[in-house]
Amino acid sequence: MRNWVHLDKEYIWHPFTQMREWLQADNIIIERADGVYLYDTNGNKYLDGISSLWVNIHGHRKKEIDEAIINQINKVSHSTLLGLGSSPSIELAEKLVQISPPKLQKVFYSDSGSTAVEVALKIAFQYWKNRGYEEKRLFVGLDQAYHGDTIGSVSLGGIDIFHSIFHPLLFHTLVIPTPFPYRNPDLTAEQLRDQCLNTFEKIAEERGSEIAALIVEPLVQGAAGMIVHPEGFLKGLETICRKHKILLICDEVATGFGRTGAMFACEQEAVEPDILCLAKGLTGGYLPLAATLVSNEIFEAFLGSYTEYKTFFHGHSYTGNALACAAAQACLEIFEKDHVLENLEPRIMFLENLLREKLGALPHVGDIRQCGMMVGIELVEDKALRRTFPVELGMGVRVTQDIRKHGIILRPLGDVVVIMPPLAIEIDEIKTMVTAVEKSINEMCGI
Ligand SMILES: *Cc1c(COP(=O)(O)O)cnc(C)c1O
């Protein structure tokens, strides 16, 4: 048998990874998967507690998705959308338009969350230019936002350890504060929300004529550590955008496809973005595919004769890939056929109660944040003072490494333990997972 751990170290540069640590570690190499479980090259079984980095929805080896891809392979795996149409991409786009907020009518495909955002930014920028508002070219983002790793999406990113190093390469943006209740204990969630909205309102009043769009992760800022916004924040942002003719871009790359309990997070506050970015869960976690949905109003601003240069000159080689579109189509059919969202509700409630019961009183759990199946558990050294552990301790990593011995895969965000299982997870599997989290937190942080 080949020594996979060794060969991986020989050839692979892993993303978001300090490779010196990786090269010294005893790493897990995944060979196969089934349902919510991953199996490594030694035959060990692990519950996929983070949906393979937030992408998996209905579990691995889901029969309907496997078959949809195989059926599509037997027709064609890929043909270009430049100059040609492709039936799976049309079918999927029709479906996406049906299930997303009514304002969104056109679908632009790409391959990852980052490119979905990149496309959204370029469309917003050119939209105003095409309409003759040359000065509307600034973007507003939120503090601690994460929108991907390409230069445009990093420009709107606010997570210092990921983004500050690239600062000289980025374009200028305006940043508004994130309403993060746990870090602002002196205010009520409503006061905090209104304070952040007021900051945006003020910027919009002063510079609205220069602002193309606001981009926001609706309801939950995932990579920032599962920061759940106070109720009404998203609606408030939308109201200000409308008033000052600022486009609203919702980045639902993480929150989309049921993760917050609704198909899309923006539905929960009856918000209709002008542009919607989708990726991660779109193919159920099978293949790289992204979509940027826009309103007819935006689409129409790009119409004209070729020499007017209103064309959107952007596209990737694998845009609208047929296999990925077939997988996505099957993934969306499962939502309907298996009543996934309806069945999710009791599981979300169960998870919420169990987290409170098992972890709520632990001395080193400072905050438990949850929105649907997105959970962040903040580890602290001193609960009463909300004091964090020293960074050198790497407490988040320690806890999530320890939990592997209980047969669970998690990946932290700093000292926030993230739980984000496939929507297909069963009640008893939720219980196994939360019980193991409790054990590992107690063992690693001390009781
Ligand atoms: C993951 C993520 C992205 C980037 O998606 P990639 O497919 O990794 O490029 C963008 N926005 C949000 C909110 C995300 O969580």
Short mmCIF file of C-alpha atoms and ligand atoms in Angstrom, two decimals:
data_model
loop_
_atom_site.label_atom_id
_atom_site.label_comp_id
_atom_site.label_asym_id
_atom_site.label_seq_id
_atom_site.Cartn_x
_atom_site.Cartn_y
_atom_site.Cartn_z
CA MET A 1 0.00 0.00 0.00
CA ARG A 2 1.23 3.50 -0.76
CA ASN A 3 2.20 5.74 2.14
CA TRP A 4 -0.38 8.45 1.55
CA VAL A 5 0.57 10.61 4.52
CA HIS A 6 4.16 10.74 3.29
CA LEU A 7 3.27 11.30 -0.37
CA ASP A 8 0.88 14.11 0.55
CA LYS A 9 3.73 15.84 2.39
CA GLU A 10 5.95 15.30 -0.64
CA TYR A 11 3.64 16.92 -3.19
CA ILE A 12 0.76 18.95 -1.77
CA TRP A 13 0.66 22.56 -0.60
CA HIS A 14 -2.51 22.79 1.48
CA PRO A 15 -4.75 25.88 1.53
CA PHE A 16 -4.88 28.13 4.60
CA THR A 17 -2.25 25.90 6.19
CA GLN A 18 1.10 26.56 7.87
CA MET A 19 2.93 23.83 5.98
CA ARG A 20 5.74 23.49 8.52
CA GLU A 21 3.19 22.36 11.09
CA TRP A 22 1.50 20.15 8.51
CA LEU A 23 4.79 18.47 7.58
CA GLN A 24 5.37 17.56 11.23
CA ALA A 25 1.83 16.37 11.92
CA ASP A 26 0.17 12.99 11.59
CA ASN A 27 -2.43 13.91 8.98
CA ILE A 28 -5.63 12.20 7.90
CA ILE A 29 -6.01 11.27 4.23
CA ILE A 30 -9.60 10.72 3.10
CA GLU A 31 -10.26 7.89 0.69
CA ARG A 32 -14.03 7.55 0.52
CA ALA A 33 -17.24 8.75 2.11
CA ASP A 34 -20.84 7.75 2.64
CA GLY A 35 -23.69 9.87 4.02
CA VAL A 36 -22.33 12.15 6.74
CA TYR A 37 -19.22 9.97 7.24
CA LEU A 38 -15.70 10.21 5.84
CA TYR A 39 -13.29 7.24 5.78
CA ASP A 40 -9.52 7.61 5.79
CA THR A 41 -6.87 5.46 4.10
CA ASN A 42 -6.55 3.43 7.32
CA GLY A 43 -10.25 2.63 7.34
CA ASN A 44 -11.12 5.00 10.22
CA LYS A 45 -14.58 6.57 10.13
CA TYR A 46 -15.28 10.22 10.94
CA LEU A 47 -18.44 12.27 11.10
CA ASP A 48 -18.06 15.19 8.66
CA GLY A 49 -18.98 17.92 11.17
CA ILE A 50 -18.13 20.82 8.86
CA SER A 51 -19.71 19.50 5.65
CA SER A 52 -16.26 19.28 4.00
CA LEU A 53 -15.73 22.99 4.62
CA TRP A 54 -19.37 24.08 4.38
CA VAL A 55 -20.19 22.59 0.99
CA ASN A 56 -21.94 19.29 1.57
CA ILE A 57 -25.72 19.37 1.93
CA HIS A 58 -27.42 15.98 1.54
CA GLY A 59 -24.45 13.82 2.54
CA HIS A 60 -21.76 12.12 0.45
CA ARG A 61 -22.53 9.47 -2.18
CA LYS A 62 -26.11 10.71 -2.44
CA LYS A 63 -27.63 8.35 -4.98
CA GLU A 64 -29.61 10.95 -6.95
CA ILE A 65 -26.61 13.26 -7.35
CA ASP A 66 -24.25 10.40 -8.25
CA GLU A 67 -26.69 9.26 -10.93
CA ALA A 68 -27.31 12.75 -12.29
CA ILE A 69 -23.58 13.19 -12.85
CA ILE A 70 -23.20 9.77 -14.47
CA ASN A 71 -26.18 10.45 -16.76
CA GLN A 72 -24.67 13.76 -17.76
CA ILE A 73 -21.26 12.16 -18.43
CA ASN A 74 -23.03 9.92 -20.92
CA LYS A 75 -24.20 13.03 -22.80
CA VAL A 76 -21.46 15.64 -22.49
CA SER A 77 -19.24 16.69 -19.56
CA HIS A 78 -18.48 20.21 -20.63
CA SER A 79 -19.09 22.59 -23.50
CA THR A 80 -18.51 26.33 -23.46
CA LEU A 81 -21.10 29.03 -22.73
CA LEU A 82 -19.12 31.47 -24.88
CA GLY A 83 -21.03 31.47 -28.15
CA LEU A 84 -23.06 28.34 -27.31
CA GLY A 85 -25.82 27.33 -24.94
CA SER A 86 -25.86 24.16 -22.84
CA SER A 87 -29.06 22.51 -21.65
CA PRO A 88 -28.07 21.65 -18.03
CA SER A 89 -27.02 25.26 -17.43
CA ILE A 90 -30.40 26.50 -18.72
CA GLU A 91 -32.40 24.08 -16.60
CA LEU A 92 -30.46 25.00 -13.50
CA ALA A 93 -30.75 28.74 -14.13
CA GLU A 94 -34.52 28.43 -14.53
CA LYS A 95 -34.68 26.61 -11.20
CA LEU A 96 -32.46 29.16 -9.42
CA VAL A 97 -34.61 32.02 -10.68
CA GLN A 98 -37.72 30.19 -9.42
CA ILE A 99 -36.44 29.57 -5.90
CA SER A 100 -34.63 32.88 -5.29
CA PRO A 101 -36.27 36.24 -4.46
CA PRO A 102 -38.48 37.40 -7.39
CA LYS A 103 -36.30 40.37 -8.27
CA LEU A 104 -33.47 38.07 -9.39
CA GLN A 105 -34.00 37.05 -13.01
CA LYS A 106 -30.66 36.32 -14.70
CA VAL A 107 -27.88 33.90 -13.82
CA PHE A 108 -24.17 34.39 -14.49
CA TYR A 109 -22.11 31.26 -13.77
CA SER A 110 -18.57 30.88 -12.49
CA ASP A 111 -16.66 28.31 -10.43
CA SER A 112 -16.19 29.38 -6.80
CA GLY A 113 -17.55 31.67 -4.13
CA SER A 114 -14.68 34.06 -4.75
CA THR A 115 -15.47 34.35 -8.45
CA ALA A 116 -19.21 34.71 -7.72
CA VAL A 117 -18.27 37.75 -5.62
CA GLU A 118 -15.72 39.02 -8.13
CA VAL A 119 -18.40 38.87 -10.82
CA ALA A 120 -20.90 40.68 -8.56
CA LEU A 121 -18.43 43.52 -7.91
CA LYS A 122 -17.55 43.93 -11.57
CA ILE A 123 -21.21 43.86 -12.61
CA ALA A 124 -22.13 46.48 -9.99
CA PHE A 125 -19.25 48.70 -11.06
CA GLN A 126 -20.05 48.45 -14.77
CA TYR A 127 -23.80 48.78 -14.19
CA TRP A 128 -23.37 52.35 -12.98
CA LYS A 129 -20.83 53.13 -15.69
CA ASN A 130 -23.15 51.83 -18.40
CA ARG A 131 -25.91 54.02 -17.02
CA GLY A 132 -23.69 57.08 -17.06
CA TYR A 133 -23.02 57.35 -13.33
CA GLU A 134 -19.22 57.21 -13.65
CA GLU A 135 -18.67 58.48 -10.12
CA LYS A 136 -20.50 55.57 -8.48
CA ARG A 137 -17.50 53.29 -8.10
CA LEU A 138 -16.96 52.76 -4.38
CA PHE A 139 -17.92 49.62 -2.47
CA VAL A 140 -19.02 49.38 1.13
CA GLY A 141 -18.28 46.22 3.12
CA LEU A 142 -18.55 45.10 6.71
CA ASP A 143 -15.80 44.88 9.25
CA GLN A 144 -14.54 41.26 9.56
CA ALA A 145 -16.29 40.25 6.36
CA TYR A 146 -15.11 37.32 4.26
CA HIS A 147 -15.95 37.14 0.58
CA GLY A 148 -13.22 34.90 -0.84
CA ASP A 149 -9.56 34.98 -1.78
CA THR A 150 -9.28 36.67 -5.17
CA ILE A 151 -8.01 40.25 -5.12
CA GLY A 152 -11.43 41.86 -5.58
CA SER A 153 -13.12 39.76 -2.93
CA VAL A 154 -10.16 40.27 -0.56
CA SER A 155 -10.53 44.03 -1.05
CA LEU A 156 -13.93 43.73 0.62
CA GLY A 157 -12.62 41.33 3.25
CA GLY A 158 -11.98 42.44 6.79
CA ILE A 159 -10.29 39.53 8.53
CA ASP A 160 -6.84 40.88 9.34
CA ILE A 161 -4.90 37.63 9.60
CA PHE A 162 -6.06 36.57 6.13
CA HIS A 163 -6.19 39.93 4.40
CA SER A 164 -3.81 42.55 5.82
CA ILE A 165 -0.71 41.15 4.10
CA PHE A 166 -2.25 41.84 0.67
CA HIS A 167 -3.24 45.38 1.54
CA PRO A 168 -0.93 47.07 -1.01
CA LEU A 169 -2.64 45.14 -3.81
CA LEU A 170 -6.22 45.97 -2.89
CA PHE A 171 -8.61 48.69 -4.03
CA HIS A 172 -10.01 51.24 -1.62
CA THR A 173 -13.33 50.46 0.06
CA LEU A 174 -15.52 51.91 2.81
CA VAL A 175 -16.04 49.77 5.90
CA ILE A 176 -18.96 49.80 8.31
CA PRO A 177 -18.92 48.11 11.71
CA THR A 178 -20.30 44.62 12.24
CA PRO A 179 -22.93 44.32 14.97
CA PHE A 180 -21.28 41.68 17.17
CA PRO A 181 -23.30 41.48 20.41
CA TYR A 182 -20.83 39.30 22.35
CA ARG A 183 -18.06 41.85 21.86
CA ASN A 184 -20.35 44.75 22.83
CA PRO A 185 -21.88 43.67 26.13
CA ASP A 186 -22.68 47.25 27.18
CA LEU A 187 -25.33 47.62 24.48
CA THR A 188 -28.48 45.68 23.77
CA ALA A 189 -28.53 43.89 20.41
CA GLU A 190 -31.02 46.47 19.15
CA GLN A 191 -28.90 49.44 20.23
CA LEU A 192 -25.86 47.86 18.61
CA ARG A 193 -27.78 47.16 15.41
CA ASP A 194 -29.03 50.74 15.20
CA GLN A 195 -25.58 52.12 15.90
CA CYS A 196 -24.09 50.14 13.00
CA LEU A 197 -26.98 51.08 10.71
CA ASN A 198 -26.56 54.75 11.63
CA THR A 199 -22.92 54.59 10.58
CA PHE A 200 -23.95 53.24 7.20
CA GLU A 201 -26.73 55.81 6.85
CA LYS A 202 -24.28 58.61 7.52
CA ILE A 203 -21.81 57.29 4.94
CA ALA A 204 -24.66 56.84 2.44
CA GLU A 205 -25.88 60.41 3.00
CA GLU A 206 -22.42 61.88 2.59
CA ARG A 207 -21.08 59.73 -0.22
CA GLY A 208 -24.07 57.90 -1.73
CA SER A 209 -23.43 59.44 -5.14
CA GLU A 210 -20.00 57.75 -5.17
CA ILE A 211 -21.13 54.34 -3.86
CA ALA A 212 -21.86 51.53 -6.31
CA ALA A 213 -22.88 48.81 -3.88
CA LEU A 214 -22.88 47.39 -0.37
CA ILE A 215 -21.87 43.76 0.05
CA VAL A 216 -22.94 41.73 3.07
CA GLU A 217 -23.05 38.14 4.27
CA PRO A 218 -26.72 38.02 5.27
CA LEU A 219 -27.59 37.04 8.89
CA VAL A 220 -24.28 35.30 9.63
CA GLN A 221 -20.67 36.33 9.04
CA GLY A 222 -19.27 32.83 8.72
CA ALA A 223 -15.49 33.06 8.48
CA ALA A 224 -15.41 35.85 11.09
CA GLY A 225 -16.41 33.19 13.62
CA MET A 226 -20.13 32.73 12.99
CA ILE A 227 -21.14 36.23 14.02
CA VAL A 228 -24.94 36.24 14.00
CA HIS A 229 -26.34 39.71 13.27
CA PRO A 230 -29.17 41.11 15.41
CA GLU A 231 -32.64 40.72 13.94
CA GLY A 232 -33.55 43.51 11.53
CA PHE A 233 -29.98 44.41 10.62
CA LEU A 234 -30.19 43.07 7.07
CA LYS A 235 -33.56 44.73 6.51
CA GLY A 236 -32.10 47.99 7.81
CA LEU A 237 -29.21 47.78 5.35
CA GLU A 238 -31.64 47.16 2.49
CA THR A 239 -33.74 50.20 3.43
CA ILE A 240 -30.70 52.48 3.44
CA CYS A 241 -29.47 51.04 0.12
CA ARG A 242 -32.83 51.74 -1.52
CA LYS A 243 -33.02 55.26 -0.18
CA HIS A 244 -29.59 56.19 -1.51
CA LYS A 245 -29.58 54.19 -4.77
CA ILE A 246 -26.87 51.81 -3.62
CA LEU A 247 -26.97 48.27 -5.00
CA LEU A 248 -27.32 45.53 -2.39
CA ILE A 249 -25.14 42.46 -2.93
CA CYS A 250 -25.91 39.48 -0.70
CA ASP A 251 -23.07 36.98 -0.48
CA GLU A 252 -24.92 33.75 0.35
CA VAL A 253 -21.99 31.52 -0.53
CA ALA A 254 -22.03 30.14 3.03
CA THR A 255 -25.62 30.83 4.11
CA GLY A 256 -27.39 29.62 0.95
CA PHE A 257 -29.12 26.29 0.35
CA GLY A 258 -30.82 25.76 3.68
CA ARG A 259 -27.89 26.36 5.97
CA THR A 260 -29.77 28.97 8.05
CA GLY A 261 -33.04 27.02 7.99
CA ALA A 262 -34.50 28.82 4.95
CA MET A 263 -33.37 28.20 1.36
CA PHE A 264 -31.65 31.62 1.40
CA ALA A 265 -30.87 33.71 4.46
CA CYS A 266 -32.20 36.92 2.88
CA GLU A 267 -35.70 35.38 2.78
CA GLN A 268 -35.77 35.42 6.57
CA GLU A 269 -35.95 39.22 6.58
CA ALA A 270 -37.88 39.46 3.31
CA VAL A 271 -34.88 41.15 1.69
CA GLU A 272 -34.46 41.20 -2.08
CA PRO A 273 -30.87 41.84 -3.08
CA ASP A 274 -30.02 43.31 -6.48
CA ILE A 275 -27.24 40.75 -6.77
CA LEU A 276 -27.00 37.35 -5.06
CA CYS A 277 -23.80 35.28 -4.88
CA LEU A 278 -24.11 31.50 -4.58
CA ALA A 279 -21.53 28.70 -4.50
CA LYS A 280 -20.49 26.17 -1.80
CA GLY A 281 -23.73 24.18 -1.34
CA LEU A 282 -24.98 24.75 -4.88
CA THR A 283 -23.91 21.30 -6.14
CA GLY A 284 -24.52 19.66 -2.77
CA GLY A 285 -20.77 19.70 -2.21
CA TYR A 286 -19.94 17.66 -5.31
CA LEU A 287 -18.39 19.94 -7.92
CA PRO A 288 -17.10 23.50 -8.13
CA LEU A 289 -19.86 25.76 -9.42
CA ALA A 290 -21.01 29.27 -8.56
CA ALA A 291 -23.77 31.57 -9.69
CA THR A 292 -24.25 35.32 -9.51
CA LEU A 293 -27.93 36.20 -9.87
CA VAL A 294 -28.99 39.71 -10.88
CA SER A 295 -32.17 41.72 -11.42
CA ASN A 296 -33.54 42.50 -14.86
CA GLU A 297 -32.79 46.14 -14.24
CA ILE A 298 -29.09 45.38 -13.94
CA PHE A 299 -29.11 42.98 -16.89
CA GLU A 300 -30.77 45.53 -19.14
CA ALA A 301 -28.13 48.16 -18.45
CA PHE A 302 -25.66 45.92 -20.29
CA LEU A 303 -27.71 45.78 -23.51
CA GLY A 304 -26.58 47.79 -26.50
CA SER A 305 -24.76 47.52 -29.80
CA TYR A 306 -21.34 45.87 -29.62
CA THR A 307 -19.55 49.17 -30.21
CA GLU A 308 -21.16 50.80 -27.19
CA TYR A 309 -18.96 48.52 -25.06
CA LYS A 310 -21.71 47.76 -22.60
CA THR A 311 -20.87 44.05 -22.83
CA PHE A 312 -19.83 42.31 -19.61
CA PHE A 313 -16.36 41.11 -20.59
CA HIS A 314 -15.90 38.38 -18.03
CA GLY A 315 -16.06 34.59 -18.06
CA HIS A 316 -14.12 31.48 -17.13
CA SER A 317 -13.22 28.44 -19.22
CA TYR A 318 -15.45 26.10 -17.24
CA THR A 319 -18.37 28.52 -16.85
CA GLY A 320 -21.68 26.64 -16.63
CA ASN A 321 -19.97 23.23 -16.57
CA ALA A 322 -22.54 20.59 -17.54
CA LEU A 323 -21.61 18.02 -14.87
CA ALA A 324 -21.70 20.63 -12.13
CA CYS A 325 -25.05 21.98 -13.36
CA ALA A 326 -26.50 18.46 -13.45
CA ALA A 327 -25.29 17.87 -9.88
CA ALA A 328 -26.81 21.17 -8.75
CA GLN A 329 -30.10 20.40 -10.43
CA ALA A 330 -30.25 17.02 -8.64
CA CYS A 331 -29.29 18.69 -5.36
CA LEU A 332 -32.21 21.14 -5.65
CA GLU A 333 -34.64 18.37 -6.57
CA ILE A 334 -33.74 16.55 -3.35
CA PHE A 335 -34.71 19.65 -1.35
CA GLU A 336 -38.26 19.31 -2.71
CA LYS A 337 -38.56 15.55 -2.91
CA ASP A 338 -37.26 14.88 0.61
CA HIS A 339 -38.82 18.00 2.21
CA VAL A 340 -35.35 18.89 3.45
CA LEU A 341 -36.19 22.31 4.88
CA GLU A 342 -39.30 21.08 6.72
CA ASN A 343 -37.36 18.18 8.24
CA LEU A 344 -34.56 20.49 9.23
CA GLU A 345 -36.58 22.56 11.70
CA PRO A 346 -36.77 19.97 14.51
CA ARG A 347 -33.08 19.18 14.07
CA ILE A 348 -32.13 22.84 14.40
CA MET A 349 -34.22 23.04 17.58
CA PHE A 350 -32.69 19.86 18.93
CA LEU A 351 -29.19 21.15 18.23
CA GLU A 352 -30.01 24.46 19.90
CA ASN A 353 -31.33 22.84 23.06
CA LEU A 354 -28.48 20.35 23.25
CA LEU A 355 -25.83 23.05 22.83
CA ARG A 356 -27.37 25.05 25.64
CA GLU A 357 -27.76 22.02 27.90
CA LYS A 358 -24.31 20.48 27.34
CA LEU A 359 -22.11 23.50 26.67
CA GLY A 360 -23.97 26.51 28.05
CA ALA A 361 -22.57 26.24 31.57
CA LEU A 362 -19.02 25.14 30.71
CA PRO A 363 -16.48 27.53 32.25
CA HIS A 364 -14.54 27.90 29.00
CA VAL A 365 -17.47 28.41 26.64
CA GLY A 366 -18.00 32.16 26.38
CA ASP A 367 -20.61 32.32 23.69
CA ILE A 368 -22.68 29.91 21.60
CA ARG A 369 -23.84 31.44 18.33
CA GLN A 370 -26.25 29.61 16.09
CA CYS A 371 -28.27 30.36 13.00
CA GLY A 372 -29.87 27.22 11.63
CA MET A 373 -27.17 24.62 11.06
CA MET A 374 -24.36 27.16 11.42
CA VAL A 375 -22.82 27.13 14.88
CA GLY A 376 -19.84 28.86 16.48
CA ILE A 377 -18.72 28.05 20.02
CA GLU A 378 -16.36 30.65 21.38
CA LEU A 379 -13.71 29.33 23.76
CA VAL A 380 -12.54 31.74 26.49
CA GLU A 381 -10.03 31.66 29.29
CA ASP A 382 -12.25 33.68 31.61
CA LYS A 383 -15.96 33.48 31.04
CA ALA A 384 -17.02 36.34 33.31
CA LEU A 385 -14.49 38.77 31.82
CA ARG A 386 -14.97 37.41 28.28
CA ARG A 387 -11.20 37.11 28.11
CA THR A 388 -9.81 35.05 25.25
CA PHE A 389 -7.06 32.45 25.52
CA PRO A 390 -3.54 33.55 24.49
CA VAL A 391 -3.20 32.96 20.73
CA GLU A 392 -0.06 30.80 21.24
CA LEU A 393 -2.15 28.16 22.98
CA GLY A 394 -4.06 27.52 19.75
CA MET A 395 -7.01 26.39 21.80
CA GLY A 396 -9.43 26.10 18.87
CA VAL A 397 -7.00 23.81 17.03
CA ARG A 398 -6.32 21.77 20.16
CA VAL A 399 -9.99 21.08 20.75
CA THR A 400 -10.71 20.18 17.14
CA GLN A 401 -7.64 17.94 16.93
CA ASP A 402 -8.67 16.16 20.12
CA ILE A 403 -12.17 15.52 18.85
CA ARG A 404 -10.78 13.33 16.06
CA LYS A 405 -10.24 10.57 18.58
CA HIS A 406 -14.01 10.58 19.05
CA GLY A 407 -14.40 10.09 15.29
CA ILE A 408 -15.41 13.62 14.34
CA ILE A 409 -13.88 16.10 11.90
CA LEU A 410 -14.16 19.78 12.80
CA ARG A 411 -12.10 22.82 11.82
CA PRO A 412 -12.02 25.90 14.03
CA LEU A 413 -11.91 29.60 13.18
CA GLY A 414 -9.36 30.87 15.68
CA ASP A 415 -10.79 29.95 19.08
CA VAL A 416 -14.28 29.44 17.71
CA VAL A 417 -15.23 25.78 17.33
CA VAL A 418 -17.42 25.58 14.24
CA ILE A 419 -20.18 23.02 13.85
CA MET A 420 -21.74 22.99 10.41
CA PRO A 421 -22.85 19.47 9.51
CA PRO A 422 -24.59 18.38 6.32
CA LEU A 423 -28.33 19.13 6.50
CA ALA A 424 -28.83 15.35 6.26
CA ILE A 425 -27.41 14.76 9.75
CA GLU A 426 -29.73 12.74 12.03
CA ILE A 427 -30.71 13.53 15.61
CA ASP A 428 -28.54 10.78 17.14
CA GLU A 429 -25.55 11.95 15.11
CA ILE A 430 -26.07 15.51 16.38
CA LYS A 431 -26.05 14.09 19.88
CA THR A 432 -22.82 12.13 19.33
CA MET A 433 -21.17 15.23 17.93
CA VAL A 434 -22.18 17.67 20.68
CA THR A 435 -21.30 15.15 23.40
CA ALA A 436 -17.84 14.77 21.88
CA VAL A 437 -17.43 18.56 21.64
CA GLU A 438 -18.25 18.81 25.36
CA LYS A 439 -15.65 16.14 26.23
CA SER A 440 -12.92 17.68 24.11
CA ILE A 441 -13.52 21.20 25.41
CA ASN A 442 -13.35 19.98 29.00
CA GLU A 443 -10.28 17.88 28.34
CA MET A 444 -8.34 20.56 26.46
CA CYS A 445 -9.44 23.74 28.25
CA GLY A 446 -9.86 22.29 31.75
CA ILE A 447 -13.07 22.16 33.74
C1 LIG B 1 -16.37 30.43 1.40
C2 LIG B 1 -16.90 31.78 1.15
C3 LIG B 1 -16.54 32.48 -0.02
C4 LIG B 1 -15.49 31.98 -0.97
O1 LIG B 1 -15.88 30.81 -1.62
P1 LIG B 1 -14.76 29.91 -2.35
O2 LIG B 1 -15.56 28.89 -3.08
O3 LIG B 1 -13.92 29.33 -1.25
O4 LIG B 1 -13.98 30.80 -3.25
C5 LIG B 1 -17.14 33.69 -0.26
N1 LIG B 1 -18.05 34.20 0.58
C6 LIG B 1 -18.42 33.56 1.70
C7 LIG B 1 -19.45 34.17 2.58
C8 LIG B 1 -17.85 32.34 2.04
O5 LIG B 1 -18.18 31.72 3.18
#
